[in-house]
Amino acid sequence: MRTREADMTAPPIGISKRDIFIFLFKWKGTIFGWALFTFLMVTAFSYLLPQVYPATAKVIVERNRAPNLRSSVSYDGLESVEVMNNESAIIRSRPVMSAVVDAVEPHKRPQGDSGLSRFIRETLANMAELGLIAHLEPREKWIDALLRKVEPEAVVNSNVLEISYSDEEPEWSARIVNAVTDAYIAHHLEVYSSQGVTEFLRGQLEDAERELERLREATLGYKQDASISAVVDRRQQLVRELTSVREDLVEASQTRAELLTRFAPGHNSVRLAERNLSALRSSESEIQEKLATLEQQQAELDVLESRVQSQEATFLELQREYEAARLDAASNAKVINVRPIEYAAVPSKPWFPRLLVIFLSIPLGFGLSVSIALLREYLDHRVSDPDTAEEALGLPCVGSVPFLGRFSRQRPR
């Protein structure tokens, strides 16, 4: 019989093998029960939940080249991580996923008829009617799902991107991954290319052509309204008339001066000479006004013709730039730095085989059951051994009687 003094002087003892076996036998029901429950639940869910088949495509991104031959962006100064992050962002963009959904139309595929699938669909529909979740059209649901499930991942120490997607049907996994690859390459070209320049130049060219036609019509209309189709001939004629009138005016002035030396200012001959002189001066003024008007019209016509010539030069330059941009876009449309290495094949194996899941449930169930047993042991304050009873009561232990379960009890005869 040990005393309390002897126990107090004894060195502390850690967990021994005996304690471990006592713990296991004490909680054997909890351990095996929870382990069996976990095993059965994992097995059941492995058959209830549909298996998914992952498909993967690979593309290479050449970092030492520009995204395409027409791009003004260069990758020379960027790190490989930045380049891969840029390309991953393009893959997981909404335009790419929208193009994929429009191309393969997964929202029109037949839906699963299993009880679990119908239950999930009905539950989501009821939650949407109650306003608990957002109501989306089937096309929008698939776009949102692809944005979450398509996984671009860069291969370590390489310029290769892997595009992965998992679906319940292996054929659809491969179709969607390949559609994502094609849509990504097309959107990559659209992001980095100068295709918008061609459209811009075409718009500018059409505007320039309309302006040129307007100026030509305005010039022709001005010529018709001003009746200056033969401006040079009329100008020369007026100059000749003006010269003749001035000569006559000089002669008339000399004649009047001679008459004044012989006659008085009121004489009929003098007055007739003065009227002739006045008429000649009026003719001179009229011709000068016609010449001034003709010069003004000629100046306005020169301005209009100068505008026409300038607009013609602008139109021809825009036409040359547009043709060059159009030919460049047509010849280099597919010359980019992203190329597919391999497209996804139809996967033949699921992501996790059921047997592997079932095998993994054994250590998982054992670990969970032992954790529950440890928790129960920690929360269990019952007296289970003589040492604990001595410490709790402060009395020496004389003897102990083991607990007998109901199956161990003998019935009286």
Short mmCIF file of C-alpha atoms in Angstrom, two decimals:
data_model
loop_
_atom_site.label_atom_id
_atom_site.label_comp_id
_atom_site.label_asym_id
_atom_site.label_seq_id
_atom_site.Cartn_x
_atom_site.Cartn_y
_atom_site.Cartn_z
CA MET A 1 0.00 0.00 0.00
CA ARG A 2 1.43 3.35 -1.00
CA THR A 3 1.03 6.43 1.08
CA ARG A 4 0.47 9.97 -0.03
CA GLU A 5 3.92 10.91 1.24
CA ALA A 6 5.50 8.29 -1.00
CA ASP A 7 3.51 9.57 -3.98
CA MET A 8 4.55 13.14 -3.28
CA THR A 9 8.25 12.24 -3.26
CA ALA A 10 8.07 10.06 -6.42
CA PRO A 11 9.38 11.65 -9.60
CA PRO A 12 6.77 12.61 -12.18
CA ILE A 13 6.16 10.02 -14.83
CA GLY A 14 5.12 10.90 -18.44
CA ILE A 15 2.63 9.13 -20.67
CA SER A 16 3.55 5.51 -20.88
CA LYS A 17 2.51 2.77 -23.25
CA ARG A 18 0.18 1.49 -20.56
CA ASP A 19 -1.60 4.88 -20.47
CA ILE A 20 -1.97 4.81 -24.24
CA PHE A 21 -3.48 1.34 -24.18
CA ILE A 22 -5.78 2.32 -21.32
CA PHE A 23 -6.91 5.36 -23.37
CA LEU A 24 -7.53 3.24 -26.47
CA PHE A 25 -9.47 0.57 -24.60
CA LYS A 26 -11.41 3.18 -22.67
CA TRP A 27 -12.57 4.98 -25.81
CA LYS A 28 -12.53 2.09 -28.25
CA GLY A 29 -16.22 2.50 -28.98
CA THR A 30 -15.84 6.19 -29.80
CA ILE A 31 -12.73 5.61 -31.92
CA PHE A 32 -14.07 2.73 -34.00
CA GLY A 33 -17.56 4.22 -34.20
CA TRP A 34 -16.45 7.57 -35.59
CA ALA A 35 -13.88 5.93 -37.86
CA LEU A 36 -16.56 3.66 -39.30
CA PHE A 37 -19.00 6.57 -39.63
CA THR A 38 -16.42 8.67 -41.51
CA PHE A 39 -15.53 5.76 -43.78
CA LEU A 40 -19.19 5.11 -44.63
CA MET A 41 -19.99 8.79 -45.19
CA VAL A 42 -16.99 9.36 -47.47
CA THR A 43 -17.83 6.19 -49.39
CA ALA A 44 -21.45 7.26 -49.79
CA PHE A 45 -20.55 10.77 -50.93
CA SER A 46 -17.96 9.42 -53.37
CA TYR A 47 -20.82 7.63 -55.14
CA LEU A 48 -23.42 10.37 -54.71
CA LEU A 49 -21.26 13.23 -55.94
CA PRO A 50 -20.43 13.12 -59.67
CA GLN A 51 -16.83 12.63 -60.70
CA VAL A 52 -15.08 15.46 -62.54
CA TYR A 53 -12.65 15.04 -65.41
CA PRO A 54 -9.88 17.65 -65.76
CA ALA A 55 -8.68 18.70 -69.21
CA THR A 56 -5.56 20.79 -69.83
CA ALA A 57 -4.20 22.73 -72.81
CA LYS A 58 -0.75 24.33 -73.04
CA VAL A 59 0.32 27.56 -74.73
CA ILE A 60 3.75 29.15 -74.94
CA VAL A 61 4.31 32.89 -74.49
CA GLU A 62 7.50 34.12 -76.17
CA ARG A 63 8.64 36.85 -73.78
CA ASN A 64 11.47 38.17 -75.96
CA ARG A 65 9.04 39.22 -78.70
CA ALA A 66 6.33 41.84 -78.92
CA PRO A 67 2.77 40.52 -78.52
CA ASN A 68 2.36 40.93 -82.30
CA LEU A 69 4.16 42.60 -85.19
CA ARG A 70 1.82 45.61 -85.20
CA SER A 71 1.94 46.16 -81.45
CA SER A 72 3.59 49.20 -79.94
CA VAL A 73 3.96 47.30 -76.66
CA SER A 74 7.18 45.41 -76.01
CA TYR A 75 7.91 42.67 -73.50
CA ASP A 76 11.65 43.33 -73.44
CA GLY A 77 11.60 45.22 -70.16
CA LEU A 78 9.12 43.01 -68.33
CA GLU A 79 9.84 40.14 -66.00
CA SER A 80 8.54 36.69 -66.84
CA VAL A 81 6.17 36.75 -63.86
CA GLU A 82 4.62 40.02 -65.04
CA VAL A 83 4.18 38.68 -68.56
CA MET A 84 2.51 35.51 -67.30
CA ASN A 85 0.26 37.49 -64.98
CA ASN A 86 -0.81 39.68 -67.90
CA GLU A 87 -1.62 36.67 -70.04
CA SER A 88 -3.47 34.96 -67.17
CA ALA A 89 -5.58 38.08 -66.71
CA ILE A 90 -6.46 38.02 -70.42
CA ILE A 91 -7.48 34.37 -70.14
CA ARG A 92 -9.71 35.01 -67.12
CA SER A 93 -11.39 38.06 -68.67
CA ARG A 94 -15.09 38.29 -69.35
CA PRO A 95 -14.75 38.79 -73.15
CA VAL A 96 -12.89 35.47 -73.40
CA MET A 97 -15.46 33.56 -71.33
CA SER A 98 -18.35 35.20 -73.20
CA ALA A 99 -16.81 34.10 -76.50
CA VAL A 100 -16.40 30.55 -75.14
CA VAL A 101 -20.04 30.33 -74.01
CA ASP A 102 -21.25 31.69 -77.35
CA ALA A 103 -19.03 29.24 -79.24
CA VAL A 104 -19.79 25.94 -77.46
CA GLU A 105 -23.15 26.91 -75.84
CA PRO A 106 -22.80 24.79 -72.69
CA HIS A 107 -26.06 26.24 -71.30
CA LYS A 108 -27.94 24.31 -74.00
CA ARG A 109 -26.50 20.92 -73.07
CA PRO A 110 -28.81 18.37 -71.38
CA GLN A 111 -28.79 18.68 -67.62
CA GLY A 112 -28.21 15.78 -65.26
CA ASP A 113 -31.26 13.75 -64.24
CA SER A 114 -29.92 12.37 -60.98
CA GLY A 115 -31.82 13.02 -57.81
CA LEU A 116 -28.99 15.04 -56.33
CA SER A 117 -28.76 17.26 -59.43
CA ARG A 118 -32.48 17.94 -59.43
CA PHE A 119 -32.39 18.69 -55.72
CA ILE A 120 -29.54 21.20 -56.16
CA ARG A 121 -31.28 22.92 -59.10
CA GLU A 122 -34.59 23.17 -57.27
CA THR A 123 -32.89 24.45 -54.12
CA LEU A 124 -31.03 27.17 -56.04
CA ALA A 125 -34.22 28.14 -57.90
CA ASN A 126 -36.15 28.47 -54.64
CA MET A 127 -33.37 30.53 -53.09
CA ALA A 128 -33.39 32.83 -56.14
CA GLU A 129 -37.17 33.28 -55.85
CA LEU A 130 -36.78 34.23 -52.20
CA GLY A 131 -34.11 36.76 -53.08
CA LEU A 132 -31.38 34.97 -51.17
CA ILE A 133 -29.17 34.68 -54.25
CA ALA A 134 -29.04 36.58 -57.53
CA HIS A 135 -31.11 35.27 -60.40
CA LEU A 136 -28.99 34.79 -63.53
CA GLU A 137 -29.82 33.58 -66.99
CA PRO A 138 -28.23 30.25 -68.01
CA ARG A 139 -25.71 32.01 -70.26
CA GLU A 140 -24.65 34.39 -67.48
CA LYS A 141 -24.41 31.49 -65.02
CA TRP A 142 -21.98 29.71 -67.30
CA ILE A 143 -19.89 32.85 -67.84
CA ASP A 144 -19.67 33.32 -64.09
CA ALA A 145 -18.84 29.63 -63.58
CA LEU A 146 -16.05 29.69 -66.16
CA LEU A 147 -14.59 32.84 -64.63
CA ARG A 148 -14.31 30.92 -61.36
CA LYS A 149 -13.36 27.45 -62.60
CA VAL A 150 -10.99 28.00 -65.53
CA GLU A 151 -7.50 27.94 -64.04
CA PRO A 152 -4.53 29.35 -65.99
CA GLU A 153 -1.27 28.41 -64.31
CA ALA A 154 2.29 29.17 -65.33
CA VAL A 155 4.68 26.22 -65.45
CA VAL A 156 7.64 26.88 -63.16
CA ASN A 157 10.84 28.07 -64.87
CA SER A 158 9.23 28.25 -68.30
CA ASN A 159 7.14 30.45 -70.60
CA VAL A 160 4.34 27.90 -70.74
CA LEU A 161 0.80 28.48 -69.52
CA GLU A 162 -1.50 25.59 -68.66
CA ILE A 163 -5.24 26.18 -69.07
CA SER A 164 -7.30 23.70 -67.03
CA TYR A 165 -10.97 23.06 -66.52
CA SER A 166 -12.90 20.17 -64.91
CA ASP A 167 -16.36 18.98 -65.84
CA GLU A 168 -18.58 16.01 -65.12
CA GLU A 169 -18.45 15.00 -68.79
CA PRO A 170 -14.93 14.49 -70.21
CA GLU A 171 -15.95 15.58 -73.72
CA TRP A 172 -17.19 18.91 -72.42
CA SER A 173 -14.01 19.41 -70.39
CA ALA A 174 -11.90 19.16 -73.55
CA ARG A 175 -14.30 21.27 -75.65
CA ILE A 176 -14.39 24.10 -73.15
CA VAL A 177 -10.62 24.14 -72.60
CA ASN A 178 -9.94 24.22 -76.34
CA ALA A 179 -12.54 26.96 -76.81
CA VAL A 180 -10.89 28.97 -74.03
CA THR A 181 -7.52 28.56 -75.77
CA ASP A 182 -8.83 29.81 -79.12
CA ALA A 183 -10.77 32.68 -77.55
CA TYR A 184 -7.72 33.68 -75.51
CA ILE A 185 -5.46 33.86 -78.58
CA ALA A 186 -8.07 35.89 -80.47
CA HIS A 187 -8.56 38.29 -77.56
CA HIS A 188 -4.78 38.57 -77.08
CA LEU A 189 -4.53 39.76 -80.70
CA GLU A 190 -7.39 42.19 -80.19
CA VAL A 191 -5.83 43.63 -77.02
CA TYR A 192 -2.36 44.22 -78.44
CA SER A 193 -3.01 44.72 -82.16
CA SER A 194 -3.62 47.93 -84.10
CA GLN A 195 -6.82 46.79 -85.79
CA GLY A 196 -8.56 49.84 -84.39
CA VAL A 197 -6.19 52.04 -86.40
CA THR A 198 -7.57 50.62 -89.64
CA GLU A 199 -11.13 51.41 -88.61
CA PHE A 200 -10.10 54.90 -87.49
CA LEU A 201 -8.32 55.61 -90.78
CA ARG A 202 -11.30 54.38 -92.75
CA GLY A 203 -13.55 56.79 -90.89
CA GLN A 204 -11.11 59.63 -91.47
CA LEU A 205 -10.89 58.71 -95.16
CA GLU A 206 -14.67 58.78 -95.56
CA ASP A 207 -14.85 62.18 -93.84
CA ALA A 208 -12.09 63.54 -96.07
CA GLU A 209 -13.86 62.27 -99.19
CA ARG A 210 -17.12 63.93 -98.17
CA GLU A 211 -15.32 67.22 -97.45
CA LEU A 212 -13.55 67.06 -100.83
CA GLU A 213 -16.85 66.59 -102.66
CA ARG A 214 -18.37 69.50 -100.74
CA LEU A 215 -15.50 71.83 -101.65
CA ARG A 216 -15.64 70.80 -105.32
CA GLU A 217 -19.37 71.45 -105.46
CA ALA A 218 -18.90 74.81 -103.71
CA THR A 219 -16.19 75.83 -106.20
CA LEU A 220 -18.28 74.81 -109.19
CA GLY A 221 -21.34 76.58 -107.81
CA TYR A 222 -19.37 79.75 -107.18
CA LYS A 223 -18.09 79.76 -110.74
CA GLN A 224 -21.59 79.34 -112.08
CA ASP A 225 -23.10 82.02 -109.82
CA ALA A 226 -20.39 84.58 -110.55
CA SER A 227 -20.21 83.77 -114.25
CA ILE A 228 -16.44 83.67 -114.17
CA SER A 229 -15.87 80.60 -116.23
CA ALA A 230 -13.51 82.68 -118.50
CA VAL A 231 -11.93 84.91 -115.89
CA VAL A 232 -8.65 85.46 -117.73
CA ASP A 233 -10.32 86.50 -121.01
CA ARG A 234 -12.69 88.90 -119.30
CA ARG A 235 -9.87 90.39 -117.30
CA GLN A 236 -7.76 91.00 -120.38
CA GLN A 237 -10.73 92.53 -122.17
CA LEU A 238 -11.42 94.92 -119.27
CA VAL A 239 -7.76 95.92 -119.13
CA ARG A 240 -7.83 96.74 -122.85
CA GLU A 241 -11.03 98.74 -122.41
CA LEU A 242 -9.54 100.62 -119.46
CA THR A 243 -6.42 101.45 -121.46
CA SER A 244 -8.50 102.71 -124.36
CA VAL A 245 -10.68 104.81 -122.07
CA ARG A 246 -7.65 106.35 -120.39
CA GLU A 247 -6.15 107.22 -123.76
CA ASP A 248 -9.42 108.83 -124.77
CA LEU A 249 -9.52 110.58 -121.42
CA VAL A 250 -6.06 112.08 -122.00
CA GLU A 251 -7.03 113.19 -125.48
CA ALA A 252 -10.31 114.67 -124.21
CA SER A 253 -8.44 116.56 -121.48
CA GLN A 254 -6.06 118.03 -124.04
CA THR A 255 -8.98 118.98 -126.29
CA ARG A 256 -10.76 120.77 -123.44
CA ALA A 257 -7.57 122.64 -122.53
CA GLU A 258 -7.15 123.83 -126.12
CA LEU A 259 -10.78 124.96 -126.25
CA LEU A 260 -10.38 126.93 -123.05
CA THR A 261 -7.53 128.88 -124.63
CA ARG A 262 -9.86 129.95 -127.42
CA PHE A 263 -13.29 130.08 -125.84
CA ALA A 264 -14.88 131.05 -122.60
CA PRO A 265 -15.73 128.29 -120.07
CA GLY A 266 -19.44 128.50 -120.86
CA HIS A 267 -19.02 128.10 -124.56
CA ASN A 268 -20.87 125.22 -126.20
CA SER A 269 -17.72 123.61 -127.47
CA VAL A 270 -16.16 123.71 -124.03
CA ARG A 271 -19.27 122.29 -122.40
CA LEU A 272 -19.42 119.50 -124.98
CA ALA A 273 -15.78 118.64 -124.31
CA GLU A 274 -16.43 118.62 -120.55
CA ARG A 275 -19.40 116.24 -121.00
CA ASN A 276 -17.26 113.96 -123.09
CA LEU A 277 -14.55 114.12 -120.46
CA SER A 278 -17.07 113.32 -117.68
CA ALA A 279 -18.44 110.36 -119.65
CA LEU A 280 -14.95 109.00 -120.14
CA ARG A 281 -14.21 109.32 -116.41
CA SER A 282 -17.46 107.48 -115.59
CA SER A 283 -16.47 104.71 -118.00
CA GLU A 284 -13.05 104.52 -116.33
CA SER A 285 -14.61 104.20 -112.86
CA GLU A 286 -17.06 101.57 -114.07
CA ILE A 287 -14.30 99.51 -115.66
CA GLN A 288 -12.16 99.82 -112.53
CA GLU A 289 -15.07 98.61 -110.38
CA LYS A 290 -15.56 95.65 -112.72
CA LEU A 291 -11.87 94.84 -112.48
CA ALA A 292 -11.96 95.11 -108.68
CA THR A 293 -15.00 92.83 -108.53
CA LEU A 294 -13.31 90.41 -110.88
CA GLU A 295 -10.13 90.48 -108.77
CA GLN A 296 -12.15 89.78 -105.61
CA GLN A 297 -13.97 86.90 -107.29
CA GLN A 298 -10.68 85.58 -108.58
CA ALA A 299 -9.19 85.75 -105.07
CA GLU A 300 -12.17 83.88 -103.61
CA LEU A 301 -11.95 81.34 -106.40
CA ASP A 302 -8.23 80.90 -105.73
CA VAL A 303 -8.98 80.27 -102.04
CA LEU A 304 -11.60 77.68 -102.93
CA GLU A 305 -9.32 75.95 -105.41
CA SER A 306 -6.49 76.03 -102.85
CA ARG A 307 -8.78 74.34 -100.34
CA VAL A 308 -9.75 71.75 -102.94
CA GLN A 309 -6.10 71.01 -103.68
CA SER A 310 -5.24 70.79 -100.00
CA GLN A 311 -8.18 68.48 -99.35
CA GLU A 312 -7.20 66.33 -102.32
CA ALA A 313 -3.69 65.97 -100.88
CA THR A 314 -5.16 65.07 -97.46
CA PHE A 315 -7.50 62.53 -99.04
CA LEU A 316 -4.69 60.89 -101.01
CA GLU A 317 -2.46 60.70 -97.91
CA LEU A 318 -5.24 59.15 -95.82
CA GLN A 319 -5.99 56.73 -98.63
CA ARG A 320 -2.33 55.68 -98.74
CA GLU A 321 -2.20 55.22 -94.94
CA TYR A 322 -5.47 53.28 -94.92
CA GLU A 323 -4.33 50.92 -97.67
CA ALA A 324 -1.03 50.35 -95.88
CA ALA A 325 -2.76 49.66 -92.56
CA ARG A 326 -5.31 47.36 -94.22
CA LEU A 327 -2.63 45.36 -96.01
CA ASP A 328 -0.57 45.21 -92.82
CA ALA A 329 -3.54 43.97 -90.82
CA ALA A 330 -4.38 41.36 -93.45
CA SER A 331 -0.82 40.07 -93.79
CA ASN A 332 0.16 39.97 -90.09
CA ALA A 333 -3.13 39.08 -88.42
CA LYS A 334 -1.85 35.79 -86.99
CA VAL A 335 1.77 36.67 -86.28
CA ILE A 336 1.71 36.88 -82.48
CA ASN A 337 3.94 35.70 -79.63
CA VAL A 338 1.39 33.24 -78.21
CA ARG A 339 1.13 29.79 -79.73
CA PRO A 340 -0.64 26.65 -78.59
CA ILE A 341 1.68 23.77 -77.73
CA GLU A 342 -1.09 21.22 -77.43
CA TYR A 343 -4.83 21.30 -77.26
CA ALA A 344 -6.71 19.36 -74.60
CA ALA A 345 -7.58 15.75 -75.29
CA VAL A 346 -10.67 14.09 -73.87
CA PRO A 347 -9.63 12.99 -70.36
CA SER A 348 -9.99 9.31 -69.59
CA LYS A 349 -9.43 9.48 -65.83
CA PRO A 350 -11.34 11.46 -63.22
CA TRP A 351 -9.64 13.94 -60.95
CA PHE A 352 -9.72 11.49 -58.00
CA PRO A 353 -10.63 7.79 -58.37
CA ARG A 354 -13.26 6.59 -55.90
CA LEU A 355 -10.94 3.91 -54.55
CA LEU A 356 -8.32 6.50 -53.67
CA VAL A 357 -10.94 8.62 -51.92
CA ILE A 358 -12.13 5.61 -49.95
CA PHE A 359 -8.58 4.71 -48.94
CA LEU A 360 -7.91 8.27 -47.85
CA SER A 361 -11.02 8.17 -45.69
CA ILE A 362 -9.43 5.49 -43.45
CA PRO A 363 -6.61 7.66 -41.98
CA LEU A 364 -8.94 10.65 -42.08
CA GLY A 365 -11.59 8.79 -40.08
CA PHE A 366 -9.03 7.44 -37.63
CA GLY A 367 -7.55 10.89 -37.04
CA LEU A 368 -11.01 12.40 -36.56
CA SER A 369 -12.10 9.65 -34.17
CA VAL A 370 -8.90 9.93 -32.09
CA SER A 371 -9.38 13.70 -31.90
CA ILE A 372 -12.93 13.23 -30.66
CA ALA A 373 -11.72 10.67 -28.11
CA LEU A 374 -9.02 13.06 -26.88
CA LEU A 375 -11.62 15.80 -26.54
CA ARG A 376 -13.89 13.52 -24.54
CA GLU A 377 -10.97 12.43 -22.38
CA TYR A 378 -10.14 16.08 -21.70
CA LEU A 379 -13.73 16.85 -20.71
CA ASP A 380 -14.16 13.64 -18.67
CA HIS A 381 -13.70 14.36 -14.93
CA ARG A 382 -14.79 10.99 -13.57
CA VAL A 383 -12.54 9.01 -11.17
CA SER A 384 -11.14 6.11 -13.11
CA ASP A 385 -8.13 4.82 -11.08
CA PRO A 386 -7.07 4.46 -7.39
CA ASP A 387 -4.39 7.16 -7.65
CA THR A 388 -6.93 9.74 -8.77
CA ALA A 389 -9.26 8.68 -5.94
CA GLU A 390 -6.48 9.05 -3.33
CA GLU A 391 -5.59 12.50 -4.67
CA ALA A 392 -9.20 13.65 -4.78
CA LEU A 393 -10.26 12.27 -1.35
CA GLY A 394 -7.00 12.62 0.53
CA LEU A 395 -7.36 9.05 1.87
CA PRO A 396 -5.25 5.94 1.29
CA CYS A 397 -6.64 3.37 -1.12
CA VAL A 398 -7.21 0.00 0.60
CA GLY A 399 -8.62 -1.82 -2.45
CA SER A 400 -10.70 -1.39 -5.59
CA VAL A 401 -13.40 -3.34 -7.39
CA PRO A 402 -13.36 -3.11 -11.25
CA PHE A 403 -16.46 -1.83 -13.06
CA LEU A 404 -18.36 -4.59 -14.80
CA GLY A 405 -20.53 -3.75 -17.76
CA ARG A 406 -23.99 -5.16 -18.15
CA PHE A 407 -22.76 -7.79 -20.58
CA SER A 408 -20.14 -8.93 -18.07
CA ARG A 409 -22.52 -9.38 -15.19
CA GLN A 410 -23.57 -12.91 -14.37
CA ARG A 411 -27.18 -13.60 -13.78
CA PRO A 412 -28.01 -15.28 -10.41
CA ARG A 413 -28.98 -18.90 -10.66
#
